[in-house]
XYZ file of C-alpha atoms in Angstrom:
528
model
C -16.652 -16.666 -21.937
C -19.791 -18.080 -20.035
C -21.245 -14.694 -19.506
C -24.279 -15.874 -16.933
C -22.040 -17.732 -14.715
C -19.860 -14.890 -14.589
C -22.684 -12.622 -13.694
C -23.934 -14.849 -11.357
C -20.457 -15.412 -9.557
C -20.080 -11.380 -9.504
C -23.314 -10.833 -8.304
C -23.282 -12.947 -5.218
C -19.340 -11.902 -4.620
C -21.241 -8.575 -4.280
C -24.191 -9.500 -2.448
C -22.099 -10.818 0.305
C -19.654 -7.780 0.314
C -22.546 -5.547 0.668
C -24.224 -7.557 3.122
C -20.847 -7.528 4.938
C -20.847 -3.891 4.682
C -24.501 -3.566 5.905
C -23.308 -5.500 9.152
C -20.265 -2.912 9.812
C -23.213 -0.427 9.509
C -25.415 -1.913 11.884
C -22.860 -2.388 14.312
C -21.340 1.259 14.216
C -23.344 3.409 16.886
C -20.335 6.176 17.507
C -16.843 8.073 16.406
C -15.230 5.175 17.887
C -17.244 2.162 15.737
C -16.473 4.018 12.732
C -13.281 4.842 12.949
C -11.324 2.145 14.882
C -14.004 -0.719 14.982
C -14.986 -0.330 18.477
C -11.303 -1.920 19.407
C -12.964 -5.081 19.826
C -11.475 -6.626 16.406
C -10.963 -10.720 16.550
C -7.224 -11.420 15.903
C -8.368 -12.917 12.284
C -10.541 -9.958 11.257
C -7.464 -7.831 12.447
C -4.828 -9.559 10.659
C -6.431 -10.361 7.247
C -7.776 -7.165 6.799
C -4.117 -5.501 7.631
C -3.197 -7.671 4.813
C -5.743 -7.184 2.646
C -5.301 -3.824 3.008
C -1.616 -4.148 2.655
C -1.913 -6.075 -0.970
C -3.795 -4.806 -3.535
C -4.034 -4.886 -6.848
C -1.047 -2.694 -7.068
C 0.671 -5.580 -5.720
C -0.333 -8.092 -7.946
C -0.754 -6.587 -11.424
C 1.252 -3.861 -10.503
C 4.456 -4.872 -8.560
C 3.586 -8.850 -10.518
C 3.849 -7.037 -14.008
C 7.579 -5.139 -13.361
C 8.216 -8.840 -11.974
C 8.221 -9.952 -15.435
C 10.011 -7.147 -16.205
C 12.669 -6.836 -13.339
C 12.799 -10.861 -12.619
C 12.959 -12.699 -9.475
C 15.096 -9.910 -7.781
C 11.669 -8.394 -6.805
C 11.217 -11.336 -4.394
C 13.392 -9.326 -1.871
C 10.737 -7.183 -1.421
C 8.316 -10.523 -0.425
C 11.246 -10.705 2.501
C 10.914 -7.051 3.600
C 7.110 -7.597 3.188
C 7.527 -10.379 6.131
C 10.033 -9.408 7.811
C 9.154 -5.638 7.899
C 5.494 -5.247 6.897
C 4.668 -8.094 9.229
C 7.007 -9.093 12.373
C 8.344 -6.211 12.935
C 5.083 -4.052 12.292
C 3.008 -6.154 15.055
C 5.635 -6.811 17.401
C 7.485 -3.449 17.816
C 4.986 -0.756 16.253
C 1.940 -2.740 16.905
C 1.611 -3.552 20.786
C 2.787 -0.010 21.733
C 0.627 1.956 19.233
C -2.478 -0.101 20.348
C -1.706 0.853 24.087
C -0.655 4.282 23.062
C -3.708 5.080 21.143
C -5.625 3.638 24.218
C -4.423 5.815 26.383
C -4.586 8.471 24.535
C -8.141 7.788 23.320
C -6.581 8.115 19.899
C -9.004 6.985 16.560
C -6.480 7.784 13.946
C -2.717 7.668 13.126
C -2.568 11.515 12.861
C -4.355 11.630 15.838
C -2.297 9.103 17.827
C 1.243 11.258 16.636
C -0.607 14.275 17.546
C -1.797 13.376 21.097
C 1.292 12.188 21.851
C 2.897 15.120 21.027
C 0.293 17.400 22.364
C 0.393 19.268 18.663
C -2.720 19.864 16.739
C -0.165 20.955 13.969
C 1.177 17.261 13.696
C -2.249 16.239 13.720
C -3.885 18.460 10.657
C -0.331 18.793 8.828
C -0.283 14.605 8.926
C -3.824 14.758 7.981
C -2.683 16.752 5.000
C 0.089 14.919 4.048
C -2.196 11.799 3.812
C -5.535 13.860 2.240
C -2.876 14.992 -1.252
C -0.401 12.245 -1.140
C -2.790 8.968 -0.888
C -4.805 9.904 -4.077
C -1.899 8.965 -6.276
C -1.353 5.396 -4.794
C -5.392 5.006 -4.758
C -5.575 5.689 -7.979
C -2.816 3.555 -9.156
C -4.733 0.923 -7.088
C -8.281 1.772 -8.977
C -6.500 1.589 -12.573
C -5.048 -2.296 -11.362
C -8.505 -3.579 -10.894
C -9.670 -1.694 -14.263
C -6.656 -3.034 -16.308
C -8.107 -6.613 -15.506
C -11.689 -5.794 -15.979
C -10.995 -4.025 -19.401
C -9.112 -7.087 -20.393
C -10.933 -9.922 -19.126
C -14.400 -8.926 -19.945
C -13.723 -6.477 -22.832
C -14.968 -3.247 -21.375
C -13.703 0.062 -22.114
C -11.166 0.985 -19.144
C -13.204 4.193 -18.244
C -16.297 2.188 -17.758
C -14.718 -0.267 -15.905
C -12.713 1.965 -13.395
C -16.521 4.043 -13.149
C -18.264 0.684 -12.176
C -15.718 -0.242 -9.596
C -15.647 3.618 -7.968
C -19.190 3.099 -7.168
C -19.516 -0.468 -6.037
C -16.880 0.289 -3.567
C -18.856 3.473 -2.323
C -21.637 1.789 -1.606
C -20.144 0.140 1.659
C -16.853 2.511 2.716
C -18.991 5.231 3.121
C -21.689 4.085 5.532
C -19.788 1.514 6.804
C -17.127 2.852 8.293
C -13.954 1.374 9.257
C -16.302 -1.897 10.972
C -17.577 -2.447 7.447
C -14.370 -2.295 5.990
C -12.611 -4.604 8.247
C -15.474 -7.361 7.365
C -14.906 -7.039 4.092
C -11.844 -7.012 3.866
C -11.106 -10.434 5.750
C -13.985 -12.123 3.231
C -11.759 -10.498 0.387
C -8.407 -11.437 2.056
C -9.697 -15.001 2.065
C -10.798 -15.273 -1.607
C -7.125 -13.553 -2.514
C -5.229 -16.028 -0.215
C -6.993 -18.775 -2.262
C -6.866 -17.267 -5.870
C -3.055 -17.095 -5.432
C -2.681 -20.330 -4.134
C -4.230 -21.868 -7.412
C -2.390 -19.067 -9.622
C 1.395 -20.281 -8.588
C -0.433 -24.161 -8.616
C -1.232 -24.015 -12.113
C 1.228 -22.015 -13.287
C 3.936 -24.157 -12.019
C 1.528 -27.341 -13.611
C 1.515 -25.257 -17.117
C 5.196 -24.713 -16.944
C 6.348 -28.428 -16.028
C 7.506 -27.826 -12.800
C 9.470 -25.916 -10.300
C 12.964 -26.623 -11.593
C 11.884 -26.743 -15.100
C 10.314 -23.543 -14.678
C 13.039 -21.479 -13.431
C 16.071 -23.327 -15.350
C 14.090 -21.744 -18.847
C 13.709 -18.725 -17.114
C 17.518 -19.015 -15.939
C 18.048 -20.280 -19.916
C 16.330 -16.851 -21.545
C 19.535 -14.059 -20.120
C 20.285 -13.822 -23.551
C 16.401 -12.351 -24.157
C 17.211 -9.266 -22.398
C 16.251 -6.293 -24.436
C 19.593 -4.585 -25.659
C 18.318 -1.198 -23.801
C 17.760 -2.947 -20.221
C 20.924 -4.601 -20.500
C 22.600 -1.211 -21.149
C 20.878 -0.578 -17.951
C 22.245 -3.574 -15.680
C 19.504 -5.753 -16.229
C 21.239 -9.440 -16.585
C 18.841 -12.128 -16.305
C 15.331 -12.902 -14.884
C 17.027 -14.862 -12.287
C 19.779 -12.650 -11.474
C 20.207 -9.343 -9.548
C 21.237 -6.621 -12.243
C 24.495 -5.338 -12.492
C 25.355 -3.672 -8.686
C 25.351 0.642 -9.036
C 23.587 0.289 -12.142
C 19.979 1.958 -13.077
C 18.397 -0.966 -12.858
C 19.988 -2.123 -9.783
C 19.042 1.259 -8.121
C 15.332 1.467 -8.987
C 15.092 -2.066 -7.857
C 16.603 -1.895 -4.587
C 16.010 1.712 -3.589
C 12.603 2.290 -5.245
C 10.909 -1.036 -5.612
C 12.354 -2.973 -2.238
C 13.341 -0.078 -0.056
C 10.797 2.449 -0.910
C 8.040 0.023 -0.223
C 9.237 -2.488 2.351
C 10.414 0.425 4.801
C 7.240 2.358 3.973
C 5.198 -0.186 5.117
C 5.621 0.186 8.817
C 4.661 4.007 8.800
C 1.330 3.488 6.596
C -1.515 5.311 8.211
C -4.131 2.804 6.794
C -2.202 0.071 8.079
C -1.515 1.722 11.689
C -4.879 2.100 12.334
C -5.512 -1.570 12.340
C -3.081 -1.773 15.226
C -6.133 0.181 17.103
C -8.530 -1.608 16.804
C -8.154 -5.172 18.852
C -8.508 -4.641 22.432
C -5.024 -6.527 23.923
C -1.692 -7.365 22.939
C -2.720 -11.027 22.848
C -4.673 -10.433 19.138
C -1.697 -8.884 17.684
C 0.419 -12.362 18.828
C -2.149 -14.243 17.212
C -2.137 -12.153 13.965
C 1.436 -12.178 13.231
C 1.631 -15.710 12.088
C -1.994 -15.256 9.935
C -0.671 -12.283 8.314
C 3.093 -13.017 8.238
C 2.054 -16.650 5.429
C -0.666 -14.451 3.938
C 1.887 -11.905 2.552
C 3.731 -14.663 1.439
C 1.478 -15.772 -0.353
C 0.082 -12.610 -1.779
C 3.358 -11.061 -3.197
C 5.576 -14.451 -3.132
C 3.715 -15.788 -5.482
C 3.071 -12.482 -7.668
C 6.207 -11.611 -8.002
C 6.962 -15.789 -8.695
C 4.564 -15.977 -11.734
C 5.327 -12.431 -13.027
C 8.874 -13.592 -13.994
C 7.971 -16.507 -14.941
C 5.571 -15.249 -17.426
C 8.321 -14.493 -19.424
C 8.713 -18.418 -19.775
C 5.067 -18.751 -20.885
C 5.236 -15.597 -23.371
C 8.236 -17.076 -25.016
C 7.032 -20.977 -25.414
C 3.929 -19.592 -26.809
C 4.437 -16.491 -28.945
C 8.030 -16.228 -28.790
C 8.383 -12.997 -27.249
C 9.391 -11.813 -23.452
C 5.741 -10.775 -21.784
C 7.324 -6.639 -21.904
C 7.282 -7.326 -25.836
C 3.837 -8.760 -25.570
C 2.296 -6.136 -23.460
C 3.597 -3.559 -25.962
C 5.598 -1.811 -23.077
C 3.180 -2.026 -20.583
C 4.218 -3.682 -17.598
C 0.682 -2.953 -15.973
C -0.549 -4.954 -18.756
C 1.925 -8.573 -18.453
C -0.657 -10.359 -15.638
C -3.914 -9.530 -17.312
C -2.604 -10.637 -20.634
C -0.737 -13.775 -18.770
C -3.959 -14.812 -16.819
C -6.221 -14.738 -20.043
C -4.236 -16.141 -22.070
C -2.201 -18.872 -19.805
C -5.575 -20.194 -17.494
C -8.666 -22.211 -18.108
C -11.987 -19.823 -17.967
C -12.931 -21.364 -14.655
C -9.533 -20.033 -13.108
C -9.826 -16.144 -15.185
C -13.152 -16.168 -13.203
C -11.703 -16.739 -9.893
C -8.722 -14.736 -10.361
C -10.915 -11.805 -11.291
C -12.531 -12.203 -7.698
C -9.149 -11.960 -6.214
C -8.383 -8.665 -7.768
C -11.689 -6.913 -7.361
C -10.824 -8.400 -3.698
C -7.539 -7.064 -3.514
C -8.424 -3.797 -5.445
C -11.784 -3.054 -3.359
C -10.240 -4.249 0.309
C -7.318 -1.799 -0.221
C -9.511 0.905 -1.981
C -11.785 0.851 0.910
C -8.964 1.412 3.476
C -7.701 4.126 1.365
C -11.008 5.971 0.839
C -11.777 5.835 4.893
C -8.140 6.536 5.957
C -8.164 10.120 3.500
C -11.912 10.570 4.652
C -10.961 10.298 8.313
C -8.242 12.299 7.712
C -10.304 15.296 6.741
C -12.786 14.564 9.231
C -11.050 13.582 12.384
C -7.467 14.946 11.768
C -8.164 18.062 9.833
C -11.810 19.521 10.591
C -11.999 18.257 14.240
C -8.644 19.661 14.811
C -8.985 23.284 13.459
C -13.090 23.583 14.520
C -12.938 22.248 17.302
C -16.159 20.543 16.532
C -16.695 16.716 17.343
C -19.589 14.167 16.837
C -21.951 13.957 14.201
C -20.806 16.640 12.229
C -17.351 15.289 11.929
C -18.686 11.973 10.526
C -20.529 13.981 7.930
C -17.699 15.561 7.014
C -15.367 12.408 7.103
C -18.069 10.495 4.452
C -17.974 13.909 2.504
C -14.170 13.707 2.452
C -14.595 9.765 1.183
C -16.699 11.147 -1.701
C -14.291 13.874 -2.827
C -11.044 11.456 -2.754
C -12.770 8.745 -4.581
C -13.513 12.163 -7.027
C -9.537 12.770 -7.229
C -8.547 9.203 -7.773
C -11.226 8.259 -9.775
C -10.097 11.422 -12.039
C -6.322 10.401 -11.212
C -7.340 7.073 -12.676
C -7.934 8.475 -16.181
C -5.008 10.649 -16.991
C -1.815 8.693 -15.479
C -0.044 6.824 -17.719
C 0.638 3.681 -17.761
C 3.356 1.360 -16.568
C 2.393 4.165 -12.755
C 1.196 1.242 -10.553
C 4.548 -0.046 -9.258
C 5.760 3.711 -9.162
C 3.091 5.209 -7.850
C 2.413 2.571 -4.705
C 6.385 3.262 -4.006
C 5.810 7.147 -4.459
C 3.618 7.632 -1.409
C 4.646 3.982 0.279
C 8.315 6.476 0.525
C 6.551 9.436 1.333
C 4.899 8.171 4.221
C 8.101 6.210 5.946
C 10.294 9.907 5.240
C 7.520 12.341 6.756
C 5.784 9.902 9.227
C 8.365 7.418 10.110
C 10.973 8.996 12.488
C 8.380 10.971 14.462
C 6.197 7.893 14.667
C 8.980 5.970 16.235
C 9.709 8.094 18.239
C 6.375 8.318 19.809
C 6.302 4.937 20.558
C 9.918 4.547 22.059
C 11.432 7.859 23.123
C 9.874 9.976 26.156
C 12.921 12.418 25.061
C 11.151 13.257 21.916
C 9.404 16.665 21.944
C 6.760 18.756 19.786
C 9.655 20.379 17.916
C 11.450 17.715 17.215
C 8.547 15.618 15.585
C 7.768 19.001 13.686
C 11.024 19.287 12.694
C 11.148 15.731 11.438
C 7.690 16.073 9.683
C 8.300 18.984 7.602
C 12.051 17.685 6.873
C 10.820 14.553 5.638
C 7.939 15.625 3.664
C 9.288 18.566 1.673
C 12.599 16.878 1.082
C 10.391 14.121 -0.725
C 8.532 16.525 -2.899
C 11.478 18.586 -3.368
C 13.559 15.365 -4.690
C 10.403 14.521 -7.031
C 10.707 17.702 -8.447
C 14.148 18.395 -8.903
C 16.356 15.499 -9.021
C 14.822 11.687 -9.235
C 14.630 11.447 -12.796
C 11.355 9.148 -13.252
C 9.193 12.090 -12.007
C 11.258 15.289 -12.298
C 12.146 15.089 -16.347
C 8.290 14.020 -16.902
C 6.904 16.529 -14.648
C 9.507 19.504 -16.352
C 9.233 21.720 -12.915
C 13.233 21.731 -12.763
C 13.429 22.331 -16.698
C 10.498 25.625 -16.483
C 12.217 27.064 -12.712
C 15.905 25.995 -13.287
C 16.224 25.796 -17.402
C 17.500 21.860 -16.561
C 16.109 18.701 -16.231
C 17.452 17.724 -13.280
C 19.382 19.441 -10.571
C 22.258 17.083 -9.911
C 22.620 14.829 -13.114
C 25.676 12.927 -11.567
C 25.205 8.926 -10.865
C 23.672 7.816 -9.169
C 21.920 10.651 -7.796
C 18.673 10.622 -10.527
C 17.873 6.886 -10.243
C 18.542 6.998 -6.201
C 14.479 7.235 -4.522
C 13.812 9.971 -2.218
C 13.578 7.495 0.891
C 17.273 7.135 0.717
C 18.127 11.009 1.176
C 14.860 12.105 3.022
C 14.671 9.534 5.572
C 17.542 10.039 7.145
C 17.796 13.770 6.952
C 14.005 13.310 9.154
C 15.674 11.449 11.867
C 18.191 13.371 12.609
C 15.887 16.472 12.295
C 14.034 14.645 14.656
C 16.517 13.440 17.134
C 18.419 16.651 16.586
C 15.404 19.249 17.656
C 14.871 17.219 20.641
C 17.986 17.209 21.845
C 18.259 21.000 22.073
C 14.559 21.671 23.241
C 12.714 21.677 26.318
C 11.489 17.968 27.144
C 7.768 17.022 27.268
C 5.550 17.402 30.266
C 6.210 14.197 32.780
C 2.518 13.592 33.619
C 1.403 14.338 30.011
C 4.538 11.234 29.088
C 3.108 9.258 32.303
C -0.158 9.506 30.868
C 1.121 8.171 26.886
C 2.795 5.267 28.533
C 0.540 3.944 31.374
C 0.409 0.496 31.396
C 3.860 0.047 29.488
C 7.048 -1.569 30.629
């Protein structure tokens, strides 16, 4: 590796990023600059740091990695991506929650659900959910980008997931959310780019498109004896319907994240900050081929990695990564690309990893500023900023700590853990504010707490992949798992606890005294 033109490359990726952040910093004056950008956000800005944000590293090493272990079937989540993440996120959550939290003078998602429902409990109980829940899936995020460092340049992981904590605390915390957005559409930009090459060359390396998948299509046969128990039948197939494998695909992997999406408080917020409808028409389209690209093609050359690992070393890439899926695009990337490429495709994860870190760092440190101190101290201004960059500092602390300890094969898991969490707890009531003048405090309390402690509950007690590892059910109950009947330990939380929130929420409503009409006038002004 040419060390010095590495270095050089980093450093002036960094430079700009910095610079970038300096600018957000310059241009924040007030509560309102830092957390929602001044709502003056260009359309572009907007859109390609919602998908920057959206895709990180998780994403691509992550989510890429159990592509090469789960096959092309993962590409169903590219389709909820757009379809979900994208279209319908701008055009029916998007144009009401930017008027909404304009009328409502709201600077956070919390703050939006809590406005609306004139409850400073939603407000600091949201702000809670999102302070102990988003560490995991930052985290899991922070170890991505580390994974790649540690392999590509031959660092120890801890030193690598150190340097990265602290480049990207240079900008989130003075920045604000101004600095972030900058950043994150120069980062979005270098990913879109990186990926384009990666599927490029890959395809180039492989012979072709239909070359490609036919010996992907040709290895079934490959399938580890174990999986196949499982219902895994091909890299090109969907496994084996009601099966394990077909459940933690569809329900964990493509439901768990591509519902999640819409109720992400990160992502929400970017909804906020462009000052008419008009920006979010123009950002659909930007962000809608940008996913595409971003997860299309991760999820493309993670099975077909598989093709790569074989021709070469004669093993599928889970046999090559000694079990760790986490490992399968690092390993692919160095081993499969010229040095040229492994240079630029390290700039498109510390892009990916730092524009969603950032997001995830100010969203948790807004949370505890805005949503949780504001809200219970009544105290608003300068102080709550302090305590906002405090709250940064302490949840880079906890993921950065996170980081170390998890083990691996936790990226894909972990994104989908609180990616579920946040469309059971959040989801309903959020919908609800945006749609339903008959929704009332109660009922979006009711719908919180329902969706939120059925989600931890089914962690703990009855989803297999976290309750047998975690052994709260085995130390409280003297069992595993609660129900052990298929297919109720494979089935995610978002397919119980979603739905039980809904109709907690619609439910409540029903039977309680509606909202105030002019505090309902007020949340809708402007809206047809």
């Amino acid at each position: 590796m040419n060390l010095l033109l590495f270095n050089v490359i980093i450093l002036i990726y960094l430079l700009v990023t910095l610079y970038l952040g300096y600018r957000g910093w310059k241009g924040t004056k007030d509560t309102e600059g830092y957390l929602v950008a001044g709502r003056k956000a260009h359309p572009y800005i907007m859109a390609m740091s919602y998908g920057a944000t959206f895709i990180s590293t998780s994403a691509i090493v992550g989510f890429g990695g159990n592509a090469g272990l789960f096959g092309m079937g993962l590409l169903w989540l590219t389709f909820f991506n757009i379809f979900v993440g994208i279209f319908i996120a701008f055009v029916f959550y998007g144009k009401r929650t930017r008027k909404i939290g304009h009328n409502l003078n709201a600077m956070t998602f919390p703050e939006l659900l809590g406005k609306r429902f004139d409850s400073r409990f939603v407000q600091y109980f949201s702000g809670v959910v999102i302070f102990l829940g988003m560490p995991l899936y930052a985290a899991v995020v922070l170890i991505g980008a580390a994974r790649f460092m540690e392999t590509t340049l031959a660092i120890d992981f801890h030193v690598a997931l150190l340097i990265y904590s602290v480049i990207i605390a240079a900008y989130v915390i003075w920045g604000g959310l101004r600095g972030v957005m900058y950043t994150d559409a120069f980062q979005g930009t270098i990913m879109f780019f990186g990926m384009a090459f990666l599927l490029f060359m890959t395809y180039a390396h492989l012979g072709g498109i239909t070359v490609a998948h036919q010996a992907l299509t040709n290895m079934a046969h490959l399938v580890p004896e174990n999986l196949a128990l499982m219902g895994h039948t091909g890299w090109t197939e969907m496994p084996t319907l009601g099966s394990t494998w077909w459940w933690t695909l569809v329900s964990t992997i493509v439901l768990g994240v591509g519902i999640g999406v819409l109720a992400m408080p990160q992502l929400a917020v970017r909804f906020m900050t462009v000052k008419s409808s008009r920006e979010l028409h123009r950002g659909t389209l930007i962000g809608g081929v940008f996913i595409l690209f971003m997860t299309g093609v991760a999820f493309t050359v993670g099975a077909l990695s598989n093709v790569f690992f074989f021709n070469t070393q004669g093993d599928i890439a889970i046999t090559v990564a000694k079990g760790n899926a986490d490992s399968i695009i690092p390993i692919y990337i160095n081993a499969a690309m010229p040095e040229w490429f492994v240079y630029l495709f390290m700039l498109t994860l510390l892009a990916a990893a730092m524009s969603t870190s950032s997001s995830q760092f100010h969203t948790q440190g807004s949370a505890i500023g805005r949503d949780i101190y504001e809200t219970i101290s009544h105290k608003k201004g300068g102080s709550s900023i302090m305590v906002t960059r405090a709250g940064i500092i302490v949840a880079m602390v906890i993921a950065v700590t996170l980081g170390y300890i998890l083990p691996d094969n936790i990226i894909a898991r972990g994104t989908a853990i609180f990616f579920g969490l946040c469309a059971s707890a959040f989801l309903p009531m959020y919908t609800a504010a945006l749609y339903w003048k008959g929704a009332t405090k109660a009922g979006a309390i009711a719908g919180l707490l329902t969706g939120t402690f059925v989600t931890i509950f089914w962690y703990l007690f009855v989803h297999k992949a976290e309750a047998v590892p975690l052994g709260i059910s085995k130390m409280l109950l003297g069992r595993d798992l609660l129900i052990t009947q298929m297919p109720w330990p494979v089935v995610d939380p978002i397919l119980v606890a979603l739905p039980l929130a809904m109709l907690a929420t619609i439910a409540v409503s029903l039977i309680t005294k509606r909202m105030d009409k002019k505090h309902l006038d007020e949340c809708f002004k402007g809206m047809r």
